[in-house]
PDB file of C-alpha atoms in Angstrom:
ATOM      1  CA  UNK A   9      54.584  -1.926  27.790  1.00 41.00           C
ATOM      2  CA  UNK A  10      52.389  -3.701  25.442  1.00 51.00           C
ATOM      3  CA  UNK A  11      52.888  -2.179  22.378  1.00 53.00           C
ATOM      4  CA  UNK A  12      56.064  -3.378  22.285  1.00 60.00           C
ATOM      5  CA  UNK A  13      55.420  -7.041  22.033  1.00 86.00           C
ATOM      6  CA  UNK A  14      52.845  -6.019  19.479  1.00 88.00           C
ATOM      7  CA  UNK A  15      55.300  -5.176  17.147  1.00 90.00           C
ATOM      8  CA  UNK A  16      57.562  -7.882  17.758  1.00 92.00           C
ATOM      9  CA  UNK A  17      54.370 -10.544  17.878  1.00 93.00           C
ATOM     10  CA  UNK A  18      53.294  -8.533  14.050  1.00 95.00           C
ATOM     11  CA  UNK A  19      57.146  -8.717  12.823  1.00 95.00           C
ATOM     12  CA  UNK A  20      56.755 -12.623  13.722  1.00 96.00           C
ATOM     13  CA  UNK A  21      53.508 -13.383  12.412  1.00 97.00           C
ATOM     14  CA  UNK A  22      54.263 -12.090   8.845  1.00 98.00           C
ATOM     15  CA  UNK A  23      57.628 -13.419   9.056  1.00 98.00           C
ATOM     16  CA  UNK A  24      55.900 -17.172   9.873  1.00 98.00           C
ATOM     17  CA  UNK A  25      53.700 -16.163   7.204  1.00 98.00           C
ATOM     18  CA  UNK A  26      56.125 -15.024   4.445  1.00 98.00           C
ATOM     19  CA  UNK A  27      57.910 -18.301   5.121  1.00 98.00           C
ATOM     20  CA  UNK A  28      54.803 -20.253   4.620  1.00 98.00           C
ATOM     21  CA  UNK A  29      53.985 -18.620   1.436  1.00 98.00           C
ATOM     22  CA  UNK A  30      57.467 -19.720  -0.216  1.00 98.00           C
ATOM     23  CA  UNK A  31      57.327 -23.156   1.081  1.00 98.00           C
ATOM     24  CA  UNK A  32      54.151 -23.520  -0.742  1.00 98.00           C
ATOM     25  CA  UNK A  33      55.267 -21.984  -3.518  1.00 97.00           C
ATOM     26  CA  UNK A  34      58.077 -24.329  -3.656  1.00 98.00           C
ATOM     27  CA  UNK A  35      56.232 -27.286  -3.083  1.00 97.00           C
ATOM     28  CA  UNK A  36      53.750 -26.477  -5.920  1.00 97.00           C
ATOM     29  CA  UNK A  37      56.549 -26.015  -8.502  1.00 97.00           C
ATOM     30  CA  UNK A  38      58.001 -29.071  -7.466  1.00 97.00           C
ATOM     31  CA  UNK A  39      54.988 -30.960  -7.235  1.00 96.00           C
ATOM     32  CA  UNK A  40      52.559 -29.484  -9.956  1.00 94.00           C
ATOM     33  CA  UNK A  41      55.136 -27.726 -12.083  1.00 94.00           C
ATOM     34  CA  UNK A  42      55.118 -24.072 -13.142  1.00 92.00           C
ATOM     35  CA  UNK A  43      51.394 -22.134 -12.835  1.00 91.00           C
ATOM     36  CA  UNK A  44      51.807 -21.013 -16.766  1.00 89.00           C
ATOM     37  CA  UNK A  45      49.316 -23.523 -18.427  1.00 88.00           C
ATOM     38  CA  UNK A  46      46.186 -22.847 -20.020  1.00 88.00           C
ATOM     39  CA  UNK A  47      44.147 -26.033 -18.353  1.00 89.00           C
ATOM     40  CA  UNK A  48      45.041 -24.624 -15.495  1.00 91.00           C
ATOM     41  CA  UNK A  49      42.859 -21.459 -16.197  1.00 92.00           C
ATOM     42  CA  UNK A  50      39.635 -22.260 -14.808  1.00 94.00           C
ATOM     43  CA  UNK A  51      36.511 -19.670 -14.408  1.00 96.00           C
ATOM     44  CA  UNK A  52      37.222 -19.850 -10.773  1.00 97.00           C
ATOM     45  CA  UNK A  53      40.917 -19.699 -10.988  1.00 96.00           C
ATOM     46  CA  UNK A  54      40.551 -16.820 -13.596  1.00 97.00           C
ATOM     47  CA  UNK A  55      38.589 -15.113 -11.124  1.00 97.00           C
ATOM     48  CA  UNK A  56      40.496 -15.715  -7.703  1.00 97.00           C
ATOM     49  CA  UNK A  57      43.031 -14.406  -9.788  1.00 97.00           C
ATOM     50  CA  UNK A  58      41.230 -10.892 -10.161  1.00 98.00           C
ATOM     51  CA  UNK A  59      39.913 -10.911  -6.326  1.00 98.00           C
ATOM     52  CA  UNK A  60      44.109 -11.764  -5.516  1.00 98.00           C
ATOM     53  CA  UNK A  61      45.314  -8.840  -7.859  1.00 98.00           C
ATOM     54  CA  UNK A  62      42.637  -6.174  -7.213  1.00 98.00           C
ATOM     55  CA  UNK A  63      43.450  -7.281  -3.257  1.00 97.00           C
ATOM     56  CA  UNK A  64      46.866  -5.911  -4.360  1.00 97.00           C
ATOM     57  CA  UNK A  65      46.579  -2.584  -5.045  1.00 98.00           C
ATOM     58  CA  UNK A  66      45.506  -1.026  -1.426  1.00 97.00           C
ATOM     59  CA  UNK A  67      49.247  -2.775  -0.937  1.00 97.00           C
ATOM     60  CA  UNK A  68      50.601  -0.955  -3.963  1.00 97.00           C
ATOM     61  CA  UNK A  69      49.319   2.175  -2.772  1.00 97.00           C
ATOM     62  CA  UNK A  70      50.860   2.090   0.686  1.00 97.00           C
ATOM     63  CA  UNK A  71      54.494   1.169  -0.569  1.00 97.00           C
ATOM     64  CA  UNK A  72      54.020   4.037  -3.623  1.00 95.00           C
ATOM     65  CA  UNK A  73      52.952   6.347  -0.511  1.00 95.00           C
ATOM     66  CA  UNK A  74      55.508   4.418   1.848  1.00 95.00           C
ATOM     67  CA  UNK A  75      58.613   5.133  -0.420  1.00 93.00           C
ATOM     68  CA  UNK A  76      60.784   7.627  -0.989  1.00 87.00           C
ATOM     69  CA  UNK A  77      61.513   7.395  -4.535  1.00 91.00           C
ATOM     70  CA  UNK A  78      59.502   5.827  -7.430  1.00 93.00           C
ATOM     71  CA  UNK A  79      62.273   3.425  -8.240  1.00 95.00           C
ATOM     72  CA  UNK A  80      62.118   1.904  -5.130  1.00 95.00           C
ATOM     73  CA  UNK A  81      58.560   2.128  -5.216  1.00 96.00           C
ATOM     74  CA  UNK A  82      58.420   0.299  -8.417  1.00 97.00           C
ATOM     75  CA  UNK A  83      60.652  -2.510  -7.572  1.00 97.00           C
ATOM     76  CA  UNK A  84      58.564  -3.375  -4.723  1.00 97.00           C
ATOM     77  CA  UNK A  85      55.346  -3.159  -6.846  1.00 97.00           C
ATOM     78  CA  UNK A  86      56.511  -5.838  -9.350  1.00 98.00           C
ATOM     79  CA  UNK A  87      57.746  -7.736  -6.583  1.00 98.00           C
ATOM     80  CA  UNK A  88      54.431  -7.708  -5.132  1.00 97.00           C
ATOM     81  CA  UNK A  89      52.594  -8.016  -8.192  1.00 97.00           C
ATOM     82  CA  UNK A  90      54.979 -11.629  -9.027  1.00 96.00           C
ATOM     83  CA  UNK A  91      55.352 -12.764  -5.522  1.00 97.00           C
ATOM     84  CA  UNK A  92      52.195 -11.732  -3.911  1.00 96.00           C
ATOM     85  CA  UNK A  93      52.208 -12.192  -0.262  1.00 97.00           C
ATOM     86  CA  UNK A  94      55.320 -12.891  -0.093  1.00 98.00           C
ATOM     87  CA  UNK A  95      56.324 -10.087  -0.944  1.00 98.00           C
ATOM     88  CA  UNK A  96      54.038  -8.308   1.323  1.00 98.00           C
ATOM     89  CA  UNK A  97      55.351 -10.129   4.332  1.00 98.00           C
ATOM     90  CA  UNK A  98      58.568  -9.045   3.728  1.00 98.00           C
ATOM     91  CA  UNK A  99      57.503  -5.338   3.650  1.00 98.00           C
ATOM     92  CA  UNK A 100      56.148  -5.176   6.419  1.00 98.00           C
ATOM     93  CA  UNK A 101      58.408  -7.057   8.085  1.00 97.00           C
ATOM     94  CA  UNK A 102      61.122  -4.419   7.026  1.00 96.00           C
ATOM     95  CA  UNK A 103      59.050  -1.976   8.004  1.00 96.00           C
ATOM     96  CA  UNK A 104      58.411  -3.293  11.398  1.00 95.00           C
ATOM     97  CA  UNK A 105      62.158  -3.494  11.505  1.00 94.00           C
ATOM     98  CA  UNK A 106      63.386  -0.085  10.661  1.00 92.00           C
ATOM     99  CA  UNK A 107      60.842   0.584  14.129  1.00 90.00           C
ATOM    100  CA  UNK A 108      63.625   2.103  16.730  1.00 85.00           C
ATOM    101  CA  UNK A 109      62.453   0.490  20.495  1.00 84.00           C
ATOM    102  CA  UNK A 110      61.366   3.994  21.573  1.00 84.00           C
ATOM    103  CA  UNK A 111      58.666   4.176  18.246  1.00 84.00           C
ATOM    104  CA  UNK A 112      57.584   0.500  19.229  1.00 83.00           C
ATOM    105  CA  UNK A 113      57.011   1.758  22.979  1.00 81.00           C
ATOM    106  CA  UNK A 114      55.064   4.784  21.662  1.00 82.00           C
ATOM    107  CA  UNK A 115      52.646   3.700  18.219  1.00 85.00           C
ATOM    108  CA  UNK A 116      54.429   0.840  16.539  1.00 91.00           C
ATOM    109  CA  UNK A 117      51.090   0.604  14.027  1.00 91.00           C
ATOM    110  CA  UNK A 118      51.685   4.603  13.510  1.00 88.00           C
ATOM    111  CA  UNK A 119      55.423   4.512  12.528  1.00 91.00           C
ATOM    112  CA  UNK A 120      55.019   1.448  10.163  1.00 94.00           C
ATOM    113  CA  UNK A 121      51.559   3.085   8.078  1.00 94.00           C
ATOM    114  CA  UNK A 122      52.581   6.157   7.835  1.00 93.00           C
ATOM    115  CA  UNK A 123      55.970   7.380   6.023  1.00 87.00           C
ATOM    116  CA  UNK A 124      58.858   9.369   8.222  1.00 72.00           C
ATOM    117  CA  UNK A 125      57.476  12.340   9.189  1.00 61.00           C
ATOM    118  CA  UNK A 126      60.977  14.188   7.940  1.00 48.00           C
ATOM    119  CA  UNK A 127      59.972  13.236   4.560  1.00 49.00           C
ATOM    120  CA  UNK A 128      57.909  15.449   2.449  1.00 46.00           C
ATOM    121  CA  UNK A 129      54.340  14.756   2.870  1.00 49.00           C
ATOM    122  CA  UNK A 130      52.974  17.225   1.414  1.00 48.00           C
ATOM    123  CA  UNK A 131      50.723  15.693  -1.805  1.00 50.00           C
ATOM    124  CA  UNK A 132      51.259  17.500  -4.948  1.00 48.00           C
ATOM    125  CA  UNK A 133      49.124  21.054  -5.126  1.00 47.00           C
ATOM    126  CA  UNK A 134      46.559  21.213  -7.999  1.00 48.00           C
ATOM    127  CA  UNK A 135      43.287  19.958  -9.351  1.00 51.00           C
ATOM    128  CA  UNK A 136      43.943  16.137  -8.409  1.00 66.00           C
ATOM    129  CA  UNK A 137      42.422  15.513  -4.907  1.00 85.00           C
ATOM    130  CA  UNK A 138      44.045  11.991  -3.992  1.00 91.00           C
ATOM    131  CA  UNK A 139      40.806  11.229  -1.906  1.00 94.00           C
ATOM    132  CA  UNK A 140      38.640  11.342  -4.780  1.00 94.00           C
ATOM    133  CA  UNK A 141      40.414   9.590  -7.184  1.00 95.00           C
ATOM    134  CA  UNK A 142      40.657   6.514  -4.619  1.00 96.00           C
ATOM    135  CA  UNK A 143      37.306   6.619  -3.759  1.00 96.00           C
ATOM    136  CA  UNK A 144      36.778   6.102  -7.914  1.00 97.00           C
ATOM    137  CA  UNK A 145      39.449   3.657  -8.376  1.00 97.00           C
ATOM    138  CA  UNK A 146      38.084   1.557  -5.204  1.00 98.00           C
ATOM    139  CA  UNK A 147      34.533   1.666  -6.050  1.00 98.00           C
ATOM    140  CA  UNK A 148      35.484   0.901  -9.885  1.00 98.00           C
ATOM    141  CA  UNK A 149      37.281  -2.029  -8.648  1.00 98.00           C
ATOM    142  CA  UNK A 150      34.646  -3.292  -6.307  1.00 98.00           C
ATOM    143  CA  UNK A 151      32.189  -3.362  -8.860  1.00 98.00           C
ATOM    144  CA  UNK A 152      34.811  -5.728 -11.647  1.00 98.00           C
ATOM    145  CA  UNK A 153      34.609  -7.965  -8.233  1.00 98.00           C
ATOM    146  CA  UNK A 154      31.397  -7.986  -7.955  1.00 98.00           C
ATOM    147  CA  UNK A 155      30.651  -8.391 -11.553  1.00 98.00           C
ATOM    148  CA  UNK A 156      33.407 -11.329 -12.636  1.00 98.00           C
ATOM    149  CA  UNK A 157      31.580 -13.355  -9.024  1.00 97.00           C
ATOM    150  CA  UNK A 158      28.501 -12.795 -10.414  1.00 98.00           C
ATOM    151  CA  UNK A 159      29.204 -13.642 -14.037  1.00 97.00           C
ATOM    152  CA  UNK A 160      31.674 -16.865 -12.526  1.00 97.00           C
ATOM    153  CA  UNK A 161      28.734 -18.024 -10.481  1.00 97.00           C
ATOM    154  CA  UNK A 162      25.855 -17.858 -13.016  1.00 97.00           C
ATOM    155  CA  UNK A 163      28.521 -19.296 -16.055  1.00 96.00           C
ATOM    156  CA  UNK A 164      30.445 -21.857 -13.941  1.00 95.00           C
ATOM    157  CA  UNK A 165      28.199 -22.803 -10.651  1.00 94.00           C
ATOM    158  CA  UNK A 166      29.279 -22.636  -7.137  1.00 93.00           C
ATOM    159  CA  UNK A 167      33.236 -22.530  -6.405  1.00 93.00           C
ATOM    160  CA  UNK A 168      32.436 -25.535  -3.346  1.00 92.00           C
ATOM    161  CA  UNK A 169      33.610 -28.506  -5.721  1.00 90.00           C
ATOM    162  CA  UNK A 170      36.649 -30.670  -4.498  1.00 91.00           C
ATOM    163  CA  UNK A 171      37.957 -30.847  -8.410  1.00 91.00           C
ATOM    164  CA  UNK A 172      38.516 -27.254  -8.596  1.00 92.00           C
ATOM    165  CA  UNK A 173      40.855 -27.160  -5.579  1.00 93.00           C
ATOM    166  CA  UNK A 174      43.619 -28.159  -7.644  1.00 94.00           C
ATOM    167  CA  UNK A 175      47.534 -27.726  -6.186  1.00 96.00           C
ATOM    168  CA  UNK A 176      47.812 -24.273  -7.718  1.00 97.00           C
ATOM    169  CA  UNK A 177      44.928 -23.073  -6.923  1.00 97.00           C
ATOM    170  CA  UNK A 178      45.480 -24.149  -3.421  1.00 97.00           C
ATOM    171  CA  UNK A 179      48.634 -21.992  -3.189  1.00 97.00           C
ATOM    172  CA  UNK A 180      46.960 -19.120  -4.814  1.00 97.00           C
ATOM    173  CA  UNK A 181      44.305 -19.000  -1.941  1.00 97.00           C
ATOM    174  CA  UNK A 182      47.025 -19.452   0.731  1.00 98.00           C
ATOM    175  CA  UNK A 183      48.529 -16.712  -1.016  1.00 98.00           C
ATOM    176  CA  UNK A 184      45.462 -14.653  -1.028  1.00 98.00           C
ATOM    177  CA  UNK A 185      44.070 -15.499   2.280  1.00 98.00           C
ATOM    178  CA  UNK A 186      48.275 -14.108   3.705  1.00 98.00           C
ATOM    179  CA  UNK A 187      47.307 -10.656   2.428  1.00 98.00           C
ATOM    180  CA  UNK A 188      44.144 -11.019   3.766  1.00 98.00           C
ATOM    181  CA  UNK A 189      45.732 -11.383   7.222  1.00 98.00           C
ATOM    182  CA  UNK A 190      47.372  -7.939   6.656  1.00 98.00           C
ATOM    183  CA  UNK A 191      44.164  -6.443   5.698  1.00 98.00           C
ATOM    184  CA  UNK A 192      42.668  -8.010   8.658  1.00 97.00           C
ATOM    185  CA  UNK A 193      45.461  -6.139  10.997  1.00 97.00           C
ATOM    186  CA  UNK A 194      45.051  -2.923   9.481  1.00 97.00           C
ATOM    187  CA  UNK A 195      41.297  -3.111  10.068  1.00 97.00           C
ATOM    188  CA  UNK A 196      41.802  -4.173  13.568  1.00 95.00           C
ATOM    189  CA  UNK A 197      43.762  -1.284  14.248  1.00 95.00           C
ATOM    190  CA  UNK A 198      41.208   1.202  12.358  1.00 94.00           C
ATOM    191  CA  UNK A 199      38.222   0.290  14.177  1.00 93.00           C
ATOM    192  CA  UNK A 200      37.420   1.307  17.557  1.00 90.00           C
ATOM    193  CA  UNK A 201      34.979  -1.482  18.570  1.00 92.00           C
ATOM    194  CA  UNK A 202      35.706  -5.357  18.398  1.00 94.00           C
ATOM    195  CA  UNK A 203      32.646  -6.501  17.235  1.00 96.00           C
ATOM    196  CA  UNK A 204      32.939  -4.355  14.159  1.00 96.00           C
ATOM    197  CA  UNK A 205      36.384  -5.041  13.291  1.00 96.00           C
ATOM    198  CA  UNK A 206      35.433  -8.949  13.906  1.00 97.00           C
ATOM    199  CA  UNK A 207      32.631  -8.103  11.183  1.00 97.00           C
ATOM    200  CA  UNK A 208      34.746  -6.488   8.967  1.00 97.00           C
ATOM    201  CA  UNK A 209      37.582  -9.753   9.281  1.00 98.00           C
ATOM    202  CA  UNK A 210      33.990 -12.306   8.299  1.00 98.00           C
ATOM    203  CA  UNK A 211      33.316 -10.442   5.373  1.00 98.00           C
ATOM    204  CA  UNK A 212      37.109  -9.934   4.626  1.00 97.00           C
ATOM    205  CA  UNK A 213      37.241 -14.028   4.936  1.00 97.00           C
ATOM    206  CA  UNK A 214      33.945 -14.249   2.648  1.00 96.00           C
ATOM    207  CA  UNK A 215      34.426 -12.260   0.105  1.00 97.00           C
ATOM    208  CA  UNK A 216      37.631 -10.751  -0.100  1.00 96.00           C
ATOM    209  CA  UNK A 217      38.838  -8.064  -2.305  1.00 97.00           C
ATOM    210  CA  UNK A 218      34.988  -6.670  -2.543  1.00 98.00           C
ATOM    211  CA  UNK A 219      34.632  -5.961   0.707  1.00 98.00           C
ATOM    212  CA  UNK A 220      38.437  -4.720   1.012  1.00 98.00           C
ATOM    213  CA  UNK A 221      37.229  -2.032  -1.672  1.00 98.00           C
ATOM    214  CA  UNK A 222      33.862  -1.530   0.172  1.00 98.00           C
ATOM    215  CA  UNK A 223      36.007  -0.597   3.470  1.00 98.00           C
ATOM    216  CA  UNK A 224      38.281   1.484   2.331  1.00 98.00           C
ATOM    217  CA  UNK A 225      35.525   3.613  -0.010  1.00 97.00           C
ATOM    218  CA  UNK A 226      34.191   4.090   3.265  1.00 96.00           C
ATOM    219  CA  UNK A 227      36.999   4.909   5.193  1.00 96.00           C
ATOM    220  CA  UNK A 228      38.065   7.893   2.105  1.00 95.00           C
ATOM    221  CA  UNK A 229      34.382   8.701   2.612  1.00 95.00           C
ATOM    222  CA  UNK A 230      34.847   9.655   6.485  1.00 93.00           C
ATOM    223  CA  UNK A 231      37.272  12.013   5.201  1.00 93.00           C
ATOM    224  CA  UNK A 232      37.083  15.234   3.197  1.00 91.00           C
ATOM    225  CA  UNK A 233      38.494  15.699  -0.532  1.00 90.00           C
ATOM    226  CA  UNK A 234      40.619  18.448   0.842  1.00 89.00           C
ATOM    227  CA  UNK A 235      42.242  16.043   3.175  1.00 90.00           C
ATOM    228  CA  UNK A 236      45.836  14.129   3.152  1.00 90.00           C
ATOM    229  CA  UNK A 237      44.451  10.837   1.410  1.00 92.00           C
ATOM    230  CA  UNK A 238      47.063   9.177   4.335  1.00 93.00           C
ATOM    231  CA  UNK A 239      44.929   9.738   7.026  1.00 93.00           C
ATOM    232  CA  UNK A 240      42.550   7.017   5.440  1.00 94.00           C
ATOM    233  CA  UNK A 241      45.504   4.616   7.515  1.00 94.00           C
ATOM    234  CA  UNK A 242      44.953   5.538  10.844  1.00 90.00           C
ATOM    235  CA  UNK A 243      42.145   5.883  13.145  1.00 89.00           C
ATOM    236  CA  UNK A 244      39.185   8.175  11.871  1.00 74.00           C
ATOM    237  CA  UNK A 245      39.313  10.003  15.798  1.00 65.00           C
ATOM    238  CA  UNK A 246      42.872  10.889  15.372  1.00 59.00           C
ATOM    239  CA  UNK A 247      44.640  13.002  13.393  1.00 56.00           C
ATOM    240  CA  UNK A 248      47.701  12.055  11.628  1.00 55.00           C
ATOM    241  CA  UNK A 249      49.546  15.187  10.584  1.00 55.00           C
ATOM    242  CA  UNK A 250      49.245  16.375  14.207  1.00 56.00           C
ATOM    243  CA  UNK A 251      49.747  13.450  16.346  1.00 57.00           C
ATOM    244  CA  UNK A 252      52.356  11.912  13.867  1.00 50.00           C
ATOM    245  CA  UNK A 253      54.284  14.927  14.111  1.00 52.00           C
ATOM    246  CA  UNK A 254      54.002  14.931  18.021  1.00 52.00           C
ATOM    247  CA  UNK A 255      55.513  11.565  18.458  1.00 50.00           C
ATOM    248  CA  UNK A 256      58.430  12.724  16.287  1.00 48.00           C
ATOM    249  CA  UNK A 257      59.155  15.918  18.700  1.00 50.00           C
ATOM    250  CA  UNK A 258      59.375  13.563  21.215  1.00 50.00           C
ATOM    251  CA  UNK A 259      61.649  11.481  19.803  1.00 46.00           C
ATOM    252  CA  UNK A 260      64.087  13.989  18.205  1.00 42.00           C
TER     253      UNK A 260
END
């Protein structure tokens, strides 16, 4: 019974929150003109801009996984990549929409991170294992973070001054702080007690795509190299491949 106003309450939220996003966006070109000008580069804008775009890609791997074809998959990527969260909240929004009432009453969170279990899942057989080359890309990128707040903090001071919180750069932090939402979700639904996901959200709030990367090197870690690099969505105590495959006996 609840699960199903879950999914409806999600599909709402990032619908409320995809509208946001594009009446600030709207309101910023109106007010402030376009973004494209070079005094409107700042250290700290510069480097929002990396935690926004390196915040991305967890995104960009989900709808390449989520997909069934890469041109599909790369028309939502440069949407994402040009409309940020906007773009986001439409995805899932779709995705929560494609959700038949019976998949909503049985794992709505299950149906919308994972792809249709009639679709090949298999990952392509070779050298490559998908869980190790995330776990590189994820650390790599955590560390960029890490390094461009450092370097930002030691070269420009502390990001707390009222004349850096110019229009655009308040619209790229409501921007940011929407995909943090979905990050926030996902991590909700991955751990198993409150007061950790609660932790995870704080850090999530405080220092965004670093601890994104931190999580989800962590989560890959809590998995073997051998492993489908999906599973990394769903609960560590469950099992994707077999319980995925279980709902969708029951519902064919």
């Amino acid at each position: 019974m609840g699960k199903i106003p879950l999914a409806s309450g999600l599909r709402t939220l990032f619908t409320v929150l995809g509208a946001l996003m594009l009446a600030t966006l709207l309101y910023t070109i109106f007010t402030d003109g376009l973004p494209f000008r070079k005094e409107l580069l700042t250290p700290w804008m510069a480097a929002t801009l990396v935690d926004f775009y390196i915040n991305i890609v967890p995104f960009s791997v989900w709808i390449a996984y989520k997909e069934s074809n890469w041109i599909s998959s790369l028309l939502w990527i440069i949407f994402l990549v040009c409309f940020g969260s906007i773009t986001t909240s439409a995805y899932i929004v779709l995705q929560f929409v494609k959700l038949s009432s019976q998949e909503c009453s049985q794992d709505p969170m299950y149906y919308v991170l994972l792809r249709h279990p009639h679709k090949n899942d298999a990952e392509p057989k070779g050298k490559i294992s998908f869980v190790a080359m995330l776990r590189i890309i994820f650390s790599i990128l955590g560390v960029v973070m890490l390094g461009t707040l450092v370097y930002t903090l030691v070269t420009d001071g502390s990001p707390f001054r009222t004349e850096l919180l110019t229009p655009w750069m308040v619209a790229t932090l409501v921007d940011f702080y929407i995909n943090v939402t979905a990050l926030a979700v996902w991590v909700a639904y991955k751990e198993s007690s409150w007061i950790c996901a609660v932790l995870w959200i704080i850090l999530l709030i405080c220092f965004g795509s670093i601890t994104t990367c931190v999580y989800i090197v962590c989560q890959l870690l809590q998995i073997s190299i051998q492993d489908h690099a999906y599973l990394v969505l769903v609960p560590h105590g469950d099992r994707a491949e077999n319980k995925y495959k279980g709902l969708s006996g029951e519902a064919t």
